[in-house]
mmCIF file of C-alpha atoms in Angstrom:
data_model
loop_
_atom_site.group_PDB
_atom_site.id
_atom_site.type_symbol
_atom_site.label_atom_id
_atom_site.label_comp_id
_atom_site.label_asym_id
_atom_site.label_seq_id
_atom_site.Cartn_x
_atom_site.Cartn_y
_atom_site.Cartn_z
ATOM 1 C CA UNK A 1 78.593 26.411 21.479
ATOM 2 C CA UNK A 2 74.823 26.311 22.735
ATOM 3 C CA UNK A 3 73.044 28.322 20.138
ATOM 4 C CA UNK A 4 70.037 30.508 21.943
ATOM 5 C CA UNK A 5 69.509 33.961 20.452
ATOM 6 C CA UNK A 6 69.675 34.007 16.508
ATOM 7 C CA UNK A 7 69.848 37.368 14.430
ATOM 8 C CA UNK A 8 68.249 37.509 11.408
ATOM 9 C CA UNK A 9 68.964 40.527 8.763
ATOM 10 C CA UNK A 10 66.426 40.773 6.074
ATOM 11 C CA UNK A 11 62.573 39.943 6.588
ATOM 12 C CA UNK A 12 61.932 39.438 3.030
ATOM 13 C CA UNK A 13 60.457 36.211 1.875
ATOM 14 C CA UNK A 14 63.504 34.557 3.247
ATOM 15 C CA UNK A 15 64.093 36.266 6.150
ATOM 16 C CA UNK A 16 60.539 35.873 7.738
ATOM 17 C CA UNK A 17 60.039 32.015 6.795
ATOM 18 C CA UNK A 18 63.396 31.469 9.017
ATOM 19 C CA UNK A 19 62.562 33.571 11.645
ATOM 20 C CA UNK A 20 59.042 31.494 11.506
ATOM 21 C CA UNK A 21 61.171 27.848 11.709
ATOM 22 C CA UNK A 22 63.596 29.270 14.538
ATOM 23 C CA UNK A 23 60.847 30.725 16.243
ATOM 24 C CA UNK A 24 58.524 27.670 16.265
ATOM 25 C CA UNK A 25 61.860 25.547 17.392
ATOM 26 C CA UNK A 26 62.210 27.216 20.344
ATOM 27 C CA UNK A 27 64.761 29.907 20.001
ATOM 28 C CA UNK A 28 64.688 33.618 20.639
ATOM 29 C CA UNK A 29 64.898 35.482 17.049
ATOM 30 C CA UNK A 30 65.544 39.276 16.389
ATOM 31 C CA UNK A 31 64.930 40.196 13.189
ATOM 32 C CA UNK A 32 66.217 43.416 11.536
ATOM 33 C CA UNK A 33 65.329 45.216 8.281
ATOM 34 C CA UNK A 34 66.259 48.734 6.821
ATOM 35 C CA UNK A 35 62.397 49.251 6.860
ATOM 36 C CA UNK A 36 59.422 49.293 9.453
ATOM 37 C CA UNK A 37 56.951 48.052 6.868
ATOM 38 C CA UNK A 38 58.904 45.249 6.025
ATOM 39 C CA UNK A 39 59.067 44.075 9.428
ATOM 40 C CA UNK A 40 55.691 44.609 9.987
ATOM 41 C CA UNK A 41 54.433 43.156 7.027
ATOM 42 C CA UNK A 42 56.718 40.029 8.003
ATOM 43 C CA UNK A 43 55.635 39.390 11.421
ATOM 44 C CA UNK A 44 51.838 39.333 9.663
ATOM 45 C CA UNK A 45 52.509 36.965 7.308
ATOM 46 C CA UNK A 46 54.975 35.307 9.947
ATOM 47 C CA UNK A 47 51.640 35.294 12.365
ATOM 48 C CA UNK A 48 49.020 34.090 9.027
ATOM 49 C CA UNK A 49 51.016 30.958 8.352
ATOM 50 C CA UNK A 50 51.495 29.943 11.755
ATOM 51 C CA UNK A 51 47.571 29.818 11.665
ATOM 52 C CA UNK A 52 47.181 28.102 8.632
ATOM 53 C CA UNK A 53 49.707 25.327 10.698
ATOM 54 C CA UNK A 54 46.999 25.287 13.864
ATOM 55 C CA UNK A 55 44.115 25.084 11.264
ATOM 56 C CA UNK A 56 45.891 21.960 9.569
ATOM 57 C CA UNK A 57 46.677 20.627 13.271
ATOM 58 C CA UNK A 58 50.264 20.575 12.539
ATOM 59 C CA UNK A 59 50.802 22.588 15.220
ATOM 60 C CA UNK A 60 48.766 24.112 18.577
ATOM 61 C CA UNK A 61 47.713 27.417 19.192
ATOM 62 C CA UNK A 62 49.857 27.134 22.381
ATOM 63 C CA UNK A 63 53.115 26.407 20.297
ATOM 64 C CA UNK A 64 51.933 29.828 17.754
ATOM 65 C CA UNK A 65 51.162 31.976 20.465
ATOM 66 C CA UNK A 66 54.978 30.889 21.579
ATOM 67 C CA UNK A 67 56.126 31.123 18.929
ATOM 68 C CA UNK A 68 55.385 34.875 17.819
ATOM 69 C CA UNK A 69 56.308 35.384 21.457
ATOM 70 C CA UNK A 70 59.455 34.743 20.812
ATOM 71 C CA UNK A 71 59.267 36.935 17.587
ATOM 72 C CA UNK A 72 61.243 40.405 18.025
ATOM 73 C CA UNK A 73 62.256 43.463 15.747
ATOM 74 C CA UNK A 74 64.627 46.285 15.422
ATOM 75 C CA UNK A 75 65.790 48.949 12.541
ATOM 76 C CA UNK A 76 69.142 48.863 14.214
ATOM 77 C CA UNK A 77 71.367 46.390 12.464
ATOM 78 C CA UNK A 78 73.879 46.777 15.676
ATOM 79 C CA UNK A 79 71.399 45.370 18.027
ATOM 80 C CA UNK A 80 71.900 41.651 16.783
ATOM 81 C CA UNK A 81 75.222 41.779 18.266
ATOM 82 C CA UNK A 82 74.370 40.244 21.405
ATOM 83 C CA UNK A 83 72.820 36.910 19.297
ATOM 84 C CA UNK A 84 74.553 33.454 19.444
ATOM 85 C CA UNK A 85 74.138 32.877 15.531
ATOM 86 C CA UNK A 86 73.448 35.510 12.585
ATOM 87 C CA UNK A 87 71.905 34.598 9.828
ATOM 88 C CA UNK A 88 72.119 37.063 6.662
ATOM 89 C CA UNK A 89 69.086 36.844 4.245
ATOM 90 C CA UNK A 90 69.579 40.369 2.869
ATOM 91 C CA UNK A 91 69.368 41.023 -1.468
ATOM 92 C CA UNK A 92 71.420 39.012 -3.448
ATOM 93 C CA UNK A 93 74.016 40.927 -3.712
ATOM 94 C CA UNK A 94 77.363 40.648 -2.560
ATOM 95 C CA UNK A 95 78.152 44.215 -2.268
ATOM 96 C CA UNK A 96 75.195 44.826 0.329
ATOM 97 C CA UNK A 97 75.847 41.282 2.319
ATOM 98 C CA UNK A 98 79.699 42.303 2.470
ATOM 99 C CA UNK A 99 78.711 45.536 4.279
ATOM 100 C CA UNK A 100 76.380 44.092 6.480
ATOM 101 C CA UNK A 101 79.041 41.861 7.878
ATOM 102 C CA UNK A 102 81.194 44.678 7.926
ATOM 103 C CA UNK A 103 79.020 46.727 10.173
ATOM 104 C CA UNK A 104 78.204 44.022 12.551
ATOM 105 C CA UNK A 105 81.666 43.037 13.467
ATOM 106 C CA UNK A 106 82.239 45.623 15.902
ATOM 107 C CA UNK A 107 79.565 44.542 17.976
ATOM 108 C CA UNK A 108 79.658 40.500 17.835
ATOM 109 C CA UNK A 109 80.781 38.504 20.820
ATOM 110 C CA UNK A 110 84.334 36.494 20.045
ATOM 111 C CA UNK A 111 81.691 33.259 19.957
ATOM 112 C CA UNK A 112 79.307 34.571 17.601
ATOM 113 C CA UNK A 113 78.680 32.528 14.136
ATOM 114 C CA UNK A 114 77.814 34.407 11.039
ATOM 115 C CA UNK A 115 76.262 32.441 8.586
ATOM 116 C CA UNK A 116 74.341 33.607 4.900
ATOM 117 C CA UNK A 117 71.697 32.403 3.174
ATOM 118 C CA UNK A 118 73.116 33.226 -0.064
ATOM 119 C CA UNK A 119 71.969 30.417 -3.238
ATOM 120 C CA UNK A 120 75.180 31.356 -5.288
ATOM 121 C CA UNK A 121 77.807 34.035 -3.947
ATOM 122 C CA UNK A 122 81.508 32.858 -2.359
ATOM 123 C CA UNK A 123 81.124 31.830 1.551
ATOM 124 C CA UNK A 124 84.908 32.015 1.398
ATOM 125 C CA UNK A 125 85.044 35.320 -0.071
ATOM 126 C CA UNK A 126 82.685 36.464 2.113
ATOM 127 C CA UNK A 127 84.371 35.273 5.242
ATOM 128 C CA UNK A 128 87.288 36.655 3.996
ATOM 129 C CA UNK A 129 85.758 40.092 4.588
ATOM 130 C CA UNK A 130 85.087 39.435 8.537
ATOM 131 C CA UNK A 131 87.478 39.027 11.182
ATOM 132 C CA UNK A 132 86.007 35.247 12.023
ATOM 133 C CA UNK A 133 86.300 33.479 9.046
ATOM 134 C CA UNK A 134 86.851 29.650 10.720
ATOM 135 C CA UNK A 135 83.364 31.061 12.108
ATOM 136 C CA UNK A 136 81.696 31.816 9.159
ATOM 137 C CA UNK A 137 79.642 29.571 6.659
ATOM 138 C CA UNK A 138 76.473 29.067 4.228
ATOM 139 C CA UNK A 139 72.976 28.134 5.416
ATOM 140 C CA UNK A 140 71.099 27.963 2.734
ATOM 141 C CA UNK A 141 67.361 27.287 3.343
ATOM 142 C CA UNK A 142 64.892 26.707 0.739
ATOM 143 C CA UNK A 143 61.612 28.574 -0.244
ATOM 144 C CA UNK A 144 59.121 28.589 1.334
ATOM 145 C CA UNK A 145 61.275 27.688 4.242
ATOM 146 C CA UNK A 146 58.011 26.363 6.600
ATOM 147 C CA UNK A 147 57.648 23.894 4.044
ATOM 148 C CA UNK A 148 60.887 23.077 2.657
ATOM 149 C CA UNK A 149 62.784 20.145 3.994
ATOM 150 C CA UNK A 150 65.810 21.193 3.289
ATOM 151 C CA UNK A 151 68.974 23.352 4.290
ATOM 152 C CA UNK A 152 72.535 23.374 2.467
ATOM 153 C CA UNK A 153 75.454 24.123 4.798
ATOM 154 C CA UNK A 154 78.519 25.432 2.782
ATOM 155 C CA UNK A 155 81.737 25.647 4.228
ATOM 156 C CA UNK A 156 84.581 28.177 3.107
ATOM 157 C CA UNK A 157 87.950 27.435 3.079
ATOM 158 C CA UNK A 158 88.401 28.576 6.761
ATOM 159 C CA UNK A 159 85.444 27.444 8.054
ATOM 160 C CA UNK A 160 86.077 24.837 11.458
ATOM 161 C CA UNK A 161 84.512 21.779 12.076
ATOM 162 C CA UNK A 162 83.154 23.127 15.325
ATOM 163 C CA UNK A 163 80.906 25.675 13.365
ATOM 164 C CA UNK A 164 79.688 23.229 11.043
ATOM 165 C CA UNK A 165 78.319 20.953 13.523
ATOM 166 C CA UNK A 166 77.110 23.669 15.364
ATOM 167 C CA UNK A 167 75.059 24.695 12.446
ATOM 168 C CA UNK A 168 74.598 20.931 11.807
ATOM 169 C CA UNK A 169 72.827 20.757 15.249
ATOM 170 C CA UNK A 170 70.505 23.416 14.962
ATOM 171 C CA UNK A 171 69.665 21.885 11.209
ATOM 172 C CA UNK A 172 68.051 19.209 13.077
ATOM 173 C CA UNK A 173 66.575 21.232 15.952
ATOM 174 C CA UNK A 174 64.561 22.576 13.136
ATOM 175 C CA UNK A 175 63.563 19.392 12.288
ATOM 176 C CA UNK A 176 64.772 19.755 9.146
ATOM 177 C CA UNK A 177 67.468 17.907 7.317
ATOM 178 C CA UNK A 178 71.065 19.253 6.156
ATOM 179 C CA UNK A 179 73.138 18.356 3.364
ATOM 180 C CA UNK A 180 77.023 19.239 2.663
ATOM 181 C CA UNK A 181 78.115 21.421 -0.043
ATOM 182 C CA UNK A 182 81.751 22.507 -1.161
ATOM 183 C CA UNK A 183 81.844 26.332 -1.778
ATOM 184 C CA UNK A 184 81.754 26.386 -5.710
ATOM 185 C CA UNK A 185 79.646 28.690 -7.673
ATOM 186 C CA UNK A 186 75.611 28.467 -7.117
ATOM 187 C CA UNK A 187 76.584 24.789 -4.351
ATOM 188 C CA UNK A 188 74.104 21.556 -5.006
ATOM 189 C CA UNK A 189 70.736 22.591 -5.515
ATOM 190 C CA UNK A 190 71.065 25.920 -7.399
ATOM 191 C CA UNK A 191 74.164 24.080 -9.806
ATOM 192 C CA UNK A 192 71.535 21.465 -10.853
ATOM 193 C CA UNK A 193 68.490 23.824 -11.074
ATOM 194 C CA UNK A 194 68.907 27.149 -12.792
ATOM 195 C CA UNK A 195 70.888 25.588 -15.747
ATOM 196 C CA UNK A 196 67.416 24.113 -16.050
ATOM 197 C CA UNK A 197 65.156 27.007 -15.588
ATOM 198 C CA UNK A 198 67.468 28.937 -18.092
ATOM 199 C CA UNK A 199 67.168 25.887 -20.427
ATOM 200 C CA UNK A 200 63.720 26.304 -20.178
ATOM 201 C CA UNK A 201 63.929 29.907 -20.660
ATOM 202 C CA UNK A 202 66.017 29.762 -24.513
ATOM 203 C CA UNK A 203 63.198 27.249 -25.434
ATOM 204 C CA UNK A 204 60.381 29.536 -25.019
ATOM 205 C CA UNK A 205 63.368 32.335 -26.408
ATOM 206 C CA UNK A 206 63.751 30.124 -29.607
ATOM 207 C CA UNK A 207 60.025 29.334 -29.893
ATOM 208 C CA UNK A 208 59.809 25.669 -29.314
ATOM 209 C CA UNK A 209 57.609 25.838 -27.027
ATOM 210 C CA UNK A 210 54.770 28.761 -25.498
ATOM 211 C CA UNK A 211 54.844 29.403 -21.333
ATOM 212 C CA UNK A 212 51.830 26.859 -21.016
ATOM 213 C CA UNK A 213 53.753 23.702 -23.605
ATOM 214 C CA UNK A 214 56.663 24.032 -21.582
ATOM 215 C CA UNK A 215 55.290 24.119 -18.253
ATOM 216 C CA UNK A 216 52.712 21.256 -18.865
ATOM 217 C CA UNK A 217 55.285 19.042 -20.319
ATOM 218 C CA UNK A 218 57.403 19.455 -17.218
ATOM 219 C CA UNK A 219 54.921 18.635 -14.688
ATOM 220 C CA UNK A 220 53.335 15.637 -16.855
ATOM 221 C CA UNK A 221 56.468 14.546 -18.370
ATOM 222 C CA UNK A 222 58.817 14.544 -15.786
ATOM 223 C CA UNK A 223 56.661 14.775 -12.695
ATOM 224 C CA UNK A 224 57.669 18.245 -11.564
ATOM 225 C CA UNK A 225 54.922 19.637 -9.082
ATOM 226 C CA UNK A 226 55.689 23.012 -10.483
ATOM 227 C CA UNK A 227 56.838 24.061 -14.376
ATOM 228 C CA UNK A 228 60.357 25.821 -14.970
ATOM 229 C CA UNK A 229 58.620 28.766 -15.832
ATOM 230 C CA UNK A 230 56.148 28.887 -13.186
ATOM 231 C CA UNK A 231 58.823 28.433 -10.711
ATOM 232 C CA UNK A 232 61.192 31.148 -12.224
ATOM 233 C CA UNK A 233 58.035 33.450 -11.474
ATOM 234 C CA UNK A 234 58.038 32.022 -7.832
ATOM 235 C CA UNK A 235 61.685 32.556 -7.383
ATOM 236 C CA UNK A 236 61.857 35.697 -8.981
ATOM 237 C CA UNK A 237 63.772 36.540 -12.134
ATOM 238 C CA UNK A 238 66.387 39.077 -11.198
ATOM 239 C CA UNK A 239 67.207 36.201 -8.403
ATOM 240 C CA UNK A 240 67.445 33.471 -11.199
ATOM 241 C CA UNK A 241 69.519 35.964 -13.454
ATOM 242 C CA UNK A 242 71.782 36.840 -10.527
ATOM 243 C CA UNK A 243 72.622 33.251 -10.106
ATOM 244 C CA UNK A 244 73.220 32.256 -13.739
ATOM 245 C CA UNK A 245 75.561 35.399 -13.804
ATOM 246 C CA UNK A 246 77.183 33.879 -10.759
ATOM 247 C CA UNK A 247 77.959 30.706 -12.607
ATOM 248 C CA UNK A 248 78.723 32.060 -15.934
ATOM 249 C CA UNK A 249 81.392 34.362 -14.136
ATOM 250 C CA UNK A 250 82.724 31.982 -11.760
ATOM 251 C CA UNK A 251 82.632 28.605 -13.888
ATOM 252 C CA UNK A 252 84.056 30.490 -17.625
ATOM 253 C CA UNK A 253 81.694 28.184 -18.937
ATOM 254 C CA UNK A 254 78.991 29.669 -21.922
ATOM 255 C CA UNK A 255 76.327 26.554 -21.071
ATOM 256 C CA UNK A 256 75.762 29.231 -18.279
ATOM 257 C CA UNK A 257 75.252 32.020 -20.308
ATOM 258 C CA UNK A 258 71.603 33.742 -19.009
ATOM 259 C CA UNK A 259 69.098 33.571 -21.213
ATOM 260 C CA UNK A 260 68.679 37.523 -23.092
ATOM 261 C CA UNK A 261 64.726 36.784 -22.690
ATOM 262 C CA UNK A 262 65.714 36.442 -18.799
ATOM 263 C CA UNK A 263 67.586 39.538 -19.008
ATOM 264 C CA UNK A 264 64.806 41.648 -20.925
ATOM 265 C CA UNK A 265 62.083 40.588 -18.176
ATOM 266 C CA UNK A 266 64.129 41.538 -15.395
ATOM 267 C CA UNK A 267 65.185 45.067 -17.431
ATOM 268 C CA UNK A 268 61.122 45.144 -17.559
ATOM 269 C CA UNK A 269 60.594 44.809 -14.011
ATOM 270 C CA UNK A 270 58.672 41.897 -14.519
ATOM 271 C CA UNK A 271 60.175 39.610 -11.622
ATOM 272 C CA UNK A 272 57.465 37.290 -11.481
ATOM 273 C CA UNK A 273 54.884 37.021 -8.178
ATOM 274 C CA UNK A 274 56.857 39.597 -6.466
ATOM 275 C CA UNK A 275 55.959 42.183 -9.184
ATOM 276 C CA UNK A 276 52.885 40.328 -10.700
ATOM 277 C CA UNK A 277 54.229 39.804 -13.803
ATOM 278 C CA UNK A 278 56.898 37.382 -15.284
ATOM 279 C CA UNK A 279 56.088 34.121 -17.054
ATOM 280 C CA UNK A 280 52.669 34.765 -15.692
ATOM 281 C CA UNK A 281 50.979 38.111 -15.453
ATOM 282 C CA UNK A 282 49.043 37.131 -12.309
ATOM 283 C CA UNK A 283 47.178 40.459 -11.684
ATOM 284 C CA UNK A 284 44.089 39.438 -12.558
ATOM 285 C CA UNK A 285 41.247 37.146 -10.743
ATOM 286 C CA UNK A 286 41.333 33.945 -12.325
ATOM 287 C CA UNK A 287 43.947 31.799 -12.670
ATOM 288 C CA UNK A 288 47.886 33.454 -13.735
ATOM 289 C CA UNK A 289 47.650 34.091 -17.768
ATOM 290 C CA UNK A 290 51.215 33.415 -20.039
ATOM 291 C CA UNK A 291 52.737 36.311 -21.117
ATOM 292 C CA UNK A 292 54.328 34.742 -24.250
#
């Protein structure tokens, strides 16, 4: 199907870099969040980075001013029913994204896809919770999604080949690039990565190493642009735990057991940049300053 209108629920730091991409491709995006703030804080930073793209020429100010035309909002979950694709980029939680679904179904058109951006929870399971689940699958951009290259697409059991090439299709409208992942606990990227960031995580835990060792071995040993550490902060911890847990529950497998210094900074509220303080207490002037 010819994919025009696309819903997006959440304009969090996922849901307002896709509505950015889909925006600057050409389609029509509603965005909806339980919160005016959120949306208007979204379509500010939405508007900022399209700027810093005209200031580094990547784009014009004819395609941003299009772009943000193209840009709506509503606090009314219902009104995406009328949209050609959904895309779910609420908390990480599969409660909340179950009843999202469940509210929207009543007001989809037979066509509709729903998709989520989830980095670790079921696609199958969630399908299984809507009445389209041969229409349902993963799209699972990375952050920050302007920048980021790439999407997973994770089918469920159910899911039909004519919704993964639809999906496939507008991967490339984005001009972005789309790999295949089987529906197993966290997919490719998350599978390979968190194991690593938690690694990272029991060797500060067991003292081998402070914040700033580990980090600067990383990026100078392996040629990582960003530290473990330093990118748990830009992830944000309570995301990072909720995907270990995901593993460690779905695989049986203790090599996926969090970290307990993970799970004592997220019991702290210390998050990382969303909260100012993880890894790196970053409320001060200068540069970010280990907390350990």
């Amino acid at each position: 199907m010819a994919i025009e209108r696309v819903g997006i629920v959440g304009a969090g730091q996922m849901g307002n870099g896709i509505a950015h991409v889909f925006a600057l491709a050409g389609y029509d995006v509603l965005m909806t969040d339980v919160s005016q703030d959120a949306l208007d804080t979204a379509r500010a930073l939405i508007d900022r980075n399209l700027e810093r793209q005209v200031g580094r020429e990547l784009i014009t100010a004819a395609d941003k001013s299009a772009a943000m035309g193209r840009i709506t909002s509503t606090l009314t979950l219902t009104d995406l029913g009328p949209t050609d694709l959904i895309i779910e980029a609420a908390t990480e939680r599969e409660t909340i994204k179950a009843a999202i679904f469940e509210d929207l179904l009543p007001h989809l058109k037979p066509e509709t896809i729903l998709t989520s951006n989830t980095s670790s929870i079921s696609i199958t399971r969630l399908a299984a919770r809507t009445d389209r689940p041969e229409k349902f699958m993963g799209f699972h951009f990375m952050n920050p999604v302007p920048i980021m290259q790439l999407v997973e697409l994770i089918r469920g059991i159910a899911t039909d080949e004519d919704t993964f090439k639809t999906c496939q299709g507008v991967v490339e409208r984005l001009g972005k690039t789309s790999t295949a992942s089987e529906d197993f606990p966290a997919f490719i990227v998350n599978r390979i990565l968190m194991p690593m960031i938690n690694e990272a995580i029991y060797t500060l835990y067991e003292g081998v190493g402070s914040v700033k060792s580990i980090d600067t071995s990383l990026k100078l040993g392996a040629n990582h642009p960003m530290g473990p550490l330093e990118l748990a902060d830009f992830i944000g911890l309570d995301t990072c735990l909720a995907i270990m847990n995901v593993l460690h529950d779905g695989l049986a497998d203790t090599k996926y057991r969090p970290c307990p210094l993970l799970t004592k900074y997220v019991e702290a509220g210390w998050l990382g940049r969303k909260t100012q303080r993880g890894f790196y207490d970053y409320r001060g002037e200068g540069d970010p300053v280990p907390t350990r």
